[in-house]
Amino acid sequence: MHKVDFEMVEMTLDVMKYAIGRLTHPSPELGKPKNEAELKALVGETITPLGIGGEKAFNLFKDVLIKATVPIDHPRHLAFVPASPTKAAVMFDLVTSASSIHGAYWMEGAGGIFCENEAMKWLVSLTGLPEGAFGVFTSGGTAANLSAMVTAREFWRKDPSNRGKKGIVITSSGAHSSVKAMAKVIDCDVLLVETEEEMTSKALKEKITSLDPQERQRLFAVVATGGTTNAGIIDDLFGIGDLCQEENLWFHVDAAYGGGALASKTARSLFKGLEKADSITIDPHKWLFSPYDCGAILYREPELAKEAHSQEGSYLEIFNDDGARGFNPSDYQIQLTRRVRGLPLWFSLAMHGTDKYSWAVDRGIELANLAGELITKNPLVELVREPSLSCVVFRRLGWSSEDYTKWTYKNQREGFALVTPTKFKVQGEYETVARFCFINPATTEEDISMILASME
Ligand SMILES: Cc1ncc(COP(=O)(O)O)c(C=O)c1O
């Protein structure tokens, strides 16, 4: 298995040929899922004592299995938060794998971690965080939010009167599900400011004031959102930042999706107050064109993250030795062994320059505004709210929730598009509506028109 022989070289060529073919295909086939029994019937036993051979396994993957997946970079994949990694980043993902770099410690991964840190400096510069702020790449927004919440909780527990207490975090109902899920992981309670629109500092103040003294002592952090997943809404970061300072609370901003917009010279001003954050989540695998998976967590004071996350063990002591000194990404987030997952971003940034990133992010915003105009002109549909960042929430007049579901499945079955419905609170009631999220600069006006036409 580890020998270099003819078969291995042939397989490498096949893999490279496939990768190049996939990368240069403008509109990859939009696959659809099959159930497990169907897939098993199509491919048979693949894990056997003697192996089925690379050629057969790869053919099964290319001919059957890949067709049961949806390419996230399809120009008419506008569901959830899609992705559209640059070709450079995808190719460098192959290089990252081939290079077998351990990304936890400088001692082993210095060259790779150096590249990640160059990309991280750019990310930090977009946020306006002060000198000394820094961060690390994580597996995604969930892991970044968790790493931040652990850091915040450990910081709060430095005060001996908070030890042994169960913490409380306040966020809004528009916050991503991962905030609530990660609160479970660290066993803290979550209180919600009930709004899917912008969480204001006034509403937050009211929530804090409503707490009884015990609850108030348990409150250690506020999680604001810099671009909600559902509708691209940015909380009042400026006011919330000030309030957190007054109330001595950790201020985390989840900009996993919206953070990409910091690369846009025009949209950046929407994030006023971000510079007051103690920690910020930004996912390059969402709107900064990295392949999965690549999230990032940035800290105002990285030392606090180090206090919370650095691991100790006799086998790790060498990393404290002068000869091994350097930046150790594993000290700042929840994971020890890690892929240098910021490398594809670094290569793509280095190759293309940051201006192209600004352009590509602006294109997502432009597409959202364009979709807004097309919806306004079309008598069958109407905007639920004005487009925000690259999200558009709209309704098809006269449709029930079942109609939206049928429409989604039909488009996917026909290999045409993946656009899923969501629910949005309108006048106090949740309504099923349609939603676009634009990430891919290759999406065209015609794609949007065709999707709207599929609602007729
Ligand atoms: C605002 C926000 N936070 C967190 C996440 C979770 O990120 P991930 O799926 O990378 O863990 C998402 C995912 O869509 C998100 O939109």
Coordinates of C-alpha atoms and ligand atoms in Angstrom, one line a residue:
M1 CA 0.0 0.0 0.0
H2 CA 2.9 2.4 0.6
K3 CA 5.0 1.3 -2.3
V4 CA 5.4 3.4 -5.4
D5 CA 4.7 1.1 -8.3
F6 CA 3.1 1.2 -11.8
E7 CA -0.4 0.7 -10.4
M8 CA 0.0 3.6 -8.0
V9 CA 1.3 5.9 -10.7
E10 CA -1.6 5.0 -13.0
M11 CA -4.0 5.7 -10.2
T12 CA -2.5 9.1 -9.5
L13 CA -2.9 10.0 -13.1
D14 CA -6.5 8.9 -13.1
V15 CA -7.2 10.9 -9.9
M16 CA -5.5 14.0 -11.4
K17 CA -7.4 13.6 -14.6
Y18 CA -10.7 13.4 -12.7
A19 CA -9.8 16.4 -10.5
I20 CA -8.9 18.6 -13.6
G21 CA -12.1 17.5 -15.4
R22 CA -14.2 18.3 -12.4
L23 CA -12.5 21.7 -11.9
T24 CA -12.9 22.8 -15.4
H25 CA -16.5 21.7 -15.8
P26 CA -18.6 24.9 -15.7
S27 CA -21.7 23.3 -14.4
P28 CA -21.3 19.9 -12.7
E29 CA -24.2 17.5 -12.8
L30 CA -26.6 18.3 -9.9
G31 CA -26.9 14.8 -8.3
K32 CA -29.7 13.6 -6.1
P33 CA -29.6 11.2 -3.2
K34 CA -30.6 7.6 -3.4
N35 CA -31.3 5.5 -0.3
E36 CA -28.6 3.3 1.2
A37 CA -30.1 0.0 -0.1
E38 CA -30.3 1.4 -3.7
L39 CA -26.6 2.5 -3.5
K40 CA -25.6 -0.8 -2.0
A41 CA -27.4 -2.7 -4.8
L42 CA -25.6 -0.5 -7.4
V43 CA -22.0 -0.8 -6.0
G44 CA -22.1 -4.1 -4.1
E45 CA -19.4 -5.1 -1.5
T46 CA -16.5 -2.6 -1.7
I47 CA -14.7 -3.5 1.5
T48 CA -13.3 -7.0 1.1
P49 CA -10.3 -8.9 2.5
L50 CA -8.4 -8.7 -0.8
G51 CA -9.7 -5.3 -2.0
I52 CA -11.6 -4.7 -5.2
G53 CA -8.8 -2.7 -6.9
G54 CA -8.3 1.1 -7.3
E55 CA -9.7 1.2 -10.8
K56 CA -13.0 -0.5 -9.9
A57 CA -13.4 1.5 -6.7
F58 CA -12.8 4.8 -8.5
N59 CA -15.1 3.8 -11.3
L60 CA -17.9 3.1 -8.8
F61 CA -17.3 6.4 -7.2
K62 CA -17.3 8.3 -10.6
D63 CA -20.2 6.4 -12.2
V64 CA -22.5 5.9 -9.3
L65 CA -21.7 7.5 -6.0
I66 CA -20.8 11.0 -7.0
K67 CA -24.1 11.2 -8.9
A68 CA -25.8 10.8 -5.5
T69 CA -24.3 14.0 -4.2
V70 CA -25.1 17.6 -4.9
P71 CA -22.1 19.7 -5.9
I72 CA -22.1 22.6 -3.5
D73 CA -20.6 24.9 -6.2
H74 CA -23.3 24.3 -8.8
P75 CA -24.4 27.8 -9.9
R76 CA -28.1 27.0 -9.2
H77 CA -27.3 25.6 -5.7
L78 CA -28.7 28.5 -3.7
A79 CA -29.8 26.6 -0.6
F80 CA -28.5 26.8 2.9
V81 CA -25.1 28.5 2.6
P82 CA -23.6 27.1 -0.5
A83 CA -19.9 27.3 -1.4
S84 CA -17.8 28.0 -4.5
P85 CA -14.1 27.3 -3.7
T86 CA -11.7 28.8 -6.2
K87 CA -9.9 26.4 -8.5
A88 CA -6.6 27.4 -6.9
A89 CA -7.9 26.6 -3.5
V90 CA -9.2 23.2 -4.6
M91 CA -6.0 22.3 -6.3
F92 CA -4.0 23.3 -3.2
D93 CA -6.3 21.2 -1.1
L94 CA -4.8 18.3 -3.1
V95 CA -1.3 19.6 -2.4
T96 CA -2.2 20.0 1.3
S97 CA -3.2 16.3 1.5
A98 CA -0.2 15.2 -0.5
S99 CA 2.1 17.1 1.8
S100 CA 1.0 15.3 5.0
I101 CA 1.6 18.2 7.4
H102 CA 0.7 18.0 11.0
G103 CA -0.9 21.4 11.7
A104 CA -1.0 21.3 15.5
Y105 CA 2.5 22.4 16.4
W106 CA 5.1 24.7 14.9
M107 CA 7.8 22.2 15.6
E108 CA 6.2 19.9 12.9
G109 CA 4.2 22.2 10.8
A110 CA 6.1 25.5 10.7
G111 CA 6.0 26.1 6.9
G112 CA 2.3 25.2 6.6
I113 CA 1.3 27.1 9.8
F114 CA 3.3 30.1 8.5
C115 CA 1.1 30.2 5.4
E116 CA -2.1 29.8 7.4
N117 CA -0.9 32.7 9.6
E118 CA -0.3 34.9 6.6
A119 CA -4.0 34.3 5.5
M120 CA -5.1 34.8 9.1
K121 CA -3.3 38.3 9.3
W122 CA -5.5 39.3 6.4
L123 CA -8.6 38.1 8.0
V124 CA -7.8 39.9 11.3
S125 CA -7.0 43.1 9.3
L126 CA -10.6 43.0 7.9
T127 CA -12.2 43.0 11.3
G128 CA -10.6 46.1 12.8
L129 CA -9.5 44.2 15.9
P130 CA -6.6 45.9 17.7
E131 CA -2.9 45.0 17.5
G132 CA -2.3 41.6 19.2
A133 CA -5.5 40.0 18.0
F134 CA -5.1 36.8 16.2
G135 CA -6.8 33.5 15.4
V136 CA -6.7 30.0 14.0
F137 CA -8.4 27.9 11.4
T138 CA -11.0 25.4 12.6
S139 CA -13.1 22.7 11.0
G140 CA -16.0 25.2 10.6
G141 CA -18.3 27.7 12.3
T142 CA -19.6 25.2 14.9
A143 CA -16.1 24.4 16.1
A144 CA -15.1 28.1 16.0
N145 CA -18.2 29.1 18.1
L146 CA -17.4 26.3 20.6
S147 CA -13.8 27.3 20.9
A148 CA -14.9 30.9 21.6
M149 CA -17.5 29.9 24.1
V150 CA -15.1 27.7 26.0
T151 CA -12.6 30.6 26.1
A152 CA -15.3 33.0 27.4
R153 CA -16.5 30.5 30.0
E154 CA -13.0 29.8 31.3
F155 CA -12.3 33.5 31.4
W156 CA -15.4 34.0 33.5
R157 CA -14.5 31.2 35.8
K158 CA -11.2 32.8 36.6
D159 CA -13.2 34.7 39.2
P160 CA -13.3 32.1 42.1
S161 CA -17.0 33.1 42.8
N162 CA -18.0 31.7 39.4
R163 CA -16.3 28.3 39.8
G164 CA -18.8 25.4 39.8
K165 CA -21.6 27.6 38.5
K166 CA -23.5 26.8 35.3
G167 CA -23.1 29.7 32.9
I168 CA -25.6 31.6 30.8
V169 CA -25.2 33.0 27.3
I170 CA -27.6 35.4 25.6
T171 CA -28.1 35.3 21.9
S172 CA -31.1 36.0 19.5
S173 CA -33.5 33.6 18.0
G174 CA -32.0 34.5 14.6
A175 CA -28.6 33.1 15.8
H176 CA -27.4 29.9 14.1
S177 CA -28.4 26.5 15.6
S178 CA -24.8 25.8 16.4
V179 CA -24.7 28.4 19.2
K180 CA -27.5 26.5 21.0
A181 CA -25.9 23.2 20.2
M182 CA -22.5 24.2 21.5
A183 CA -24.1 25.7 24.6
K184 CA -25.2 22.1 25.3
V185 CA -21.7 20.8 24.8
I186 CA -20.4 23.2 27.5
D187 CA -23.5 22.7 29.6
C188 CA -24.6 26.3 29.8
D189 CA -28.0 27.8 29.4
V190 CA -29.0 29.9 26.5
L191 CA -31.5 32.8 26.8
L192 CA -32.9 34.3 23.7
V193 CA -33.7 37.8 22.6
E194 CA -36.8 36.9 20.6
T195 CA -36.1 38.4 17.2
E196 CA -35.2 37.2 13.8
E197 CA -34.5 40.8 12.8
E198 CA -31.5 42.7 14.1
M199 CA -30.8 42.1 17.8
T200 CA -30.6 45.7 19.2
S201 CA -28.7 46.8 22.2
K202 CA -32.0 48.0 23.7
A203 CA -33.6 44.6 23.4
L204 CA -30.4 43.0 24.9
K205 CA -30.4 45.5 27.7
E206 CA -34.0 44.6 28.5
K207 CA -33.1 40.9 28.6
I208 CA -30.2 41.5 30.9
T209 CA -32.3 43.7 33.2
S210 CA -35.0 41.0 33.4
L211 CA -32.5 38.5 35.0
D212 CA -32.7 37.9 38.7
P213 CA -29.4 38.4 40.6
Q214 CA -28.3 34.8 40.5
E215 CA -29.0 34.6 36.8
R216 CA -27.1 37.8 36.2
Q217 CA -24.1 36.4 38.0
R218 CA -24.3 33.3 35.7
L219 CA -24.4 35.4 32.6
F220 CA -20.9 35.4 31.0
A221 CA -21.3 36.0 27.3
V222 CA -23.4 37.5 24.5
V223 CA -23.4 36.0 21.0
A224 CA -24.3 38.4 18.3
T225 CA -24.6 37.5 14.6
G226 CA -22.8 39.2 11.8
G227 CA -25.1 37.9 9.0
T228 CA -27.9 35.5 10.0
T229 CA -28.0 32.3 8.1
N230 CA -31.7 32.7 7.3
A231 CA -31.7 36.3 6.0
G232 CA -28.2 37.9 6.2
I233 CA -29.2 40.2 9.0
I234 CA -26.4 41.9 11.0
D235 CA -27.1 42.6 14.7
D236 CA -26.3 46.1 16.2
L237 CA -22.7 45.2 16.8
F238 CA -21.7 48.7 17.8
G239 CA -24.4 49.1 20.6
I240 CA -24.0 45.5 21.7
G241 CA -20.3 45.9 21.9
D242 CA -20.6 48.9 24.2
L243 CA -23.2 47.2 26.3
C244 CA -21.0 44.1 26.8
Q245 CA -18.2 46.4 27.9
E246 CA -20.4 48.2 30.4
E247 CA -21.8 44.9 31.7
N248 CA -18.4 43.1 31.7
L249 CA -19.6 40.4 29.4
W250 CA -17.7 38.5 26.7
F251 CA -18.8 39.7 23.3
H252 CA -18.7 37.0 20.6
V253 CA -19.7 37.7 17.0
D254 CA -20.8 34.8 14.9
A255 CA -19.9 36.0 11.4
A256 CA -19.5 32.5 10.0
Y257 CA -21.5 33.3 6.9
G258 CA -21.5 37.1 6.8
G259 CA -17.9 37.6 7.7
G260 CA -16.9 37.0 4.0
A261 CA -18.6 40.4 3.3
L262 CA -15.7 42.1 5.2
A263 CA -13.7 41.5 2.1
S264 CA -16.1 43.9 0.3
K265 CA -14.9 47.4 0.6
T266 CA -18.5 48.7 0.5
A267 CA -20.2 46.1 2.7
R268 CA -17.5 46.3 5.4
S269 CA -19.1 49.4 7.0
L270 CA -22.2 47.3 7.8
F271 CA -20.1 45.6 10.5
K272 CA -19.4 48.7 12.6
G273 CA -18.7 47.7 16.1
L274 CA -17.1 44.3 15.1
E275 CA -13.8 45.7 16.3
K276 CA -15.2 45.7 19.9
A277 CA -15.6 41.9 19.8
D278 CA -13.7 39.6 22.1
S279 CA -14.0 36.8 19.6
I280 CA -15.2 36.4 16.0
T281 CA -16.2 33.4 13.9
I282 CA -15.6 33.6 10.1
D283 CA -15.9 30.6 7.8
P284 CA -13.7 30.8 4.7
H285 CA -15.5 27.7 3.5
K286 CA -18.7 29.8 3.2
W287 CA -18.1 33.1 1.5
L288 CA -14.3 33.2 1.2
F289 CA -14.1 30.5 -1.5
S290 CA -12.2 27.8 0.4
P291 CA -13.0 24.1 0.0
Y292 CA -14.5 22.3 3.0
D293 CA -13.6 22.4 5.6
C294 CA -12.3 25.7 6.8
G295 CA -13.6 27.9 9.6
A296 CA -11.8 30.4 11.7
I297 CA -11.9 31.8 15.2
L298 CA -10.3 35.2 15.9
Y299 CA -9.6 36.5 19.4
R300 CA -9.0 40.0 20.7
E301 CA -6.6 38.5 23.3
P302 CA -5.4 35.1 22.0
E303 CA -3.6 34.5 25.4
L304 CA -7.1 33.9 26.9
A305 CA -7.8 31.2 24.3
K306 CA -4.4 29.6 25.1
E307 CA -5.2 29.5 28.8
A308 CA -8.5 27.7 27.9
H309 CA -7.4 25.3 25.2
S310 CA -3.7 24.4 25.5
Q311 CA -3.3 20.7 26.3
E312 CA -0.7 19.2 28.6
G313 CA 0.8 15.7 28.5
S314 CA 4.2 14.2 29.0
Y315 CA 4.3 13.4 25.3
L316 CA 3.6 17.1 24.5
E317 CA 6.3 18.6 26.8
I318 CA 8.8 18.9 24.0
F319 CA 6.6 21.7 22.5
N320 CA 7.4 23.9 25.5
D321 CA 11.1 23.6 24.8
D322 CA 13.0 26.6 23.4
G323 CA 14.0 24.5 20.4
A324 CA 10.4 23.9 19.5
R325 CA 9.0 27.4 20.1
G326 CA 6.5 28.9 17.7
F327 CA 2.8 29.4 17.1
N328 CA 0.9 26.2 18.0
P329 CA -2.7 26.4 16.5
S330 CA -3.8 23.6 18.8
D331 CA -3.4 26.0 21.7
Y332 CA -6.3 28.2 20.5
Q333 CA -9.2 25.9 19.7
I334 CA -10.7 22.5 20.6
Q335 CA -8.7 20.2 18.3
L336 CA -5.2 18.8 18.8
T337 CA -4.2 17.0 15.6
R338 CA -5.3 19.1 12.7
R339 CA -5.0 19.5 9.0
V340 CA -3.4 22.8 7.9
R341 CA -6.8 23.7 6.5
G342 CA -6.0 27.4 6.0
L343 CA -3.4 26.4 3.3
P344 CA -5.8 26.3 0.3
L345 CA -7.1 29.8 1.3
W346 CA -3.5 31.1 1.6
F347 CA -2.5 29.8 -1.8
S348 CA -5.6 31.2 -3.5
L349 CA -5.1 34.6 -1.8
A350 CA -1.5 34.6 -2.7
M351 CA -2.2 33.7 -6.3
H352 CA -5.1 36.0 -7.0
G353 CA -4.6 38.9 -4.5
T354 CA -7.2 40.3 -2.2
D355 CA -8.9 42.6 -4.8
K356 CA -10.3 39.6 -6.6
Y357 CA -11.8 38.4 -3.3
S358 CA -13.5 41.8 -2.9
W359 CA -14.9 41.5 -6.4
A360 CA -16.2 38.0 -5.9
V361 CA -17.9 38.9 -2.6
D362 CA -19.4 42.0 -4.1
R363 CA -20.8 39.8 -6.9
G364 CA -22.8 37.8 -4.4
I365 CA -24.3 41.0 -3.0
E366 CA -25.0 42.2 -6.5
L367 CA -26.8 38.9 -7.4
A368 CA -29.0 39.2 -4.3
N369 CA -30.0 42.8 -5.3
L370 CA -30.6 41.6 -8.8
A371 CA -32.8 38.8 -7.6
G372 CA -34.6 41.4 -5.4
E373 CA -35.4 43.4 -8.6
L374 CA -36.5 40.4 -10.6
I375 CA -38.8 39.4 -7.7
T376 CA -40.3 42.9 -7.4
K377 CA -41.1 42.9 -11.1
N378 CA -42.7 39.4 -11.1
P379 CA -46.4 39.4 -10.0
L380 CA -46.2 35.8 -8.7
V381 CA -43.7 36.4 -6.0
E382 CA -42.9 39.1 -3.5
L383 CA -40.0 40.0 -1.2
V384 CA -40.6 39.2 2.5
R385 CA -37.8 41.7 3.3
E386 CA -35.2 43.6 1.4
P387 CA -32.2 41.5 0.4
S388 CA -29.4 41.6 3.0
L389 CA -25.8 40.7 2.3
S390 CA -26.3 37.9 -0.2
C391 CA -29.6 36.5 1.1
V392 CA -33.0 36.9 -0.4
V393 CA -36.2 35.8 1.4
F394 CA -39.4 35.8 -0.7
R395 CA -42.8 34.3 -1.0
R396 CA -44.7 32.7 -3.9
L397 CA -48.1 34.1 -3.6
G398 CA -50.8 31.5 -3.0
W399 CA -48.4 28.7 -2.0
S400 CA -48.7 26.5 1.0
S401 CA -45.7 25.0 2.8
E402 CA -46.3 21.7 0.8
D403 CA -46.0 23.6 -2.5
Y404 CA -42.6 24.9 -1.6
T405 CA -41.4 21.3 -0.6
K406 CA -42.8 19.8 -3.8
W407 CA -41.1 22.6 -5.9
T408 CA -37.7 21.9 -4.1
Y409 CA -37.8 18.2 -4.8
K410 CA -39.0 18.6 -8.4
N411 CA -36.1 21.0 -9.2
Q412 CA -33.6 18.6 -7.6
R413 CA -35.1 15.5 -9.2
E414 CA -34.8 17.1 -12.6
G415 CA -31.1 18.1 -11.9
F416 CA -32.0 21.7 -12.4
A417 CA -31.5 23.5 -9.1
L418 CA -31.3 23.2 -5.3
V419 CA -33.3 25.9 -3.6
T420 CA -34.9 25.1 -0.3
P421 CA -37.7 26.8 1.6
T422 CA -37.2 28.2 5.1
K423 CA -39.5 29.7 7.7
F424 CA -39.4 33.4 8.5
K425 CA -41.4 35.2 11.3
V426 CA -43.8 37.6 9.7
Q427 CA -46.0 39.7 12.0
G428 CA -45.4 37.3 14.9
E429 CA -46.2 34.1 12.8
Y430 CA -43.7 31.8 11.2
E431 CA -44.4 31.6 7.4
T432 CA -42.8 29.1 5.0
V433 CA -41.0 31.1 2.3
A434 CA -38.4 30.7 -0.4
R435 CA -34.8 31.7 0.1
F436 CA -31.7 32.3 -2.0
C437 CA -28.2 32.6 -0.7
F438 CA -25.7 33.7 -3.3
I439 CA -22.0 32.7 -2.9
N440 CA -21.0 31.6 -6.3
P441 CA -19.9 34.4 -8.7
A442 CA -20.7 32.0 -11.6
T443 CA -24.4 32.2 -10.9
T444 CA -26.1 34.3 -13.6
E445 CA -29.2 36.5 -14.0
E446 CA -30.5 33.8 -16.3
D447 CA -30.1 31.2 -13.5
I448 CA -32.2 33.4 -11.2
S449 CA -34.9 34.0 -13.9
M450 CA -35.1 30.3 -14.7
I451 CA -35.6 29.4 -11.0
L452 CA -38.3 32.1 -10.6
A453 CA -39.9 30.7 -13.8
S454 CA -40.0 27.2 -12.2
M455 CA -42.4 28.7 -9.6
E456 CA -45.1 29.5 -12.2
Ligands
LIG1 C1 -24.0 32.1 11.2 C2 -23.5 30.6 11.2 N1 -22.9 30.2 12.3 C3 -22.4 28.9 12.3 C4 -22.6 28.1 11.3 C5 -22.1 26.7 11.4 O1 -21.0 26.5 10.6 P1 -20.4 25.1 10.2 O2 -21.5 24.4 9.4 O3 -19.2 25.4 9.4 O4 -20.0 24.4 11.4 C6 -23.3 28.5 10.2 C7 -23.6 27.5 9.1 O5 -24.3 27.8 8.1 C8 -23.8 29.8 10.1 O6 -24.4 30.3 9.0

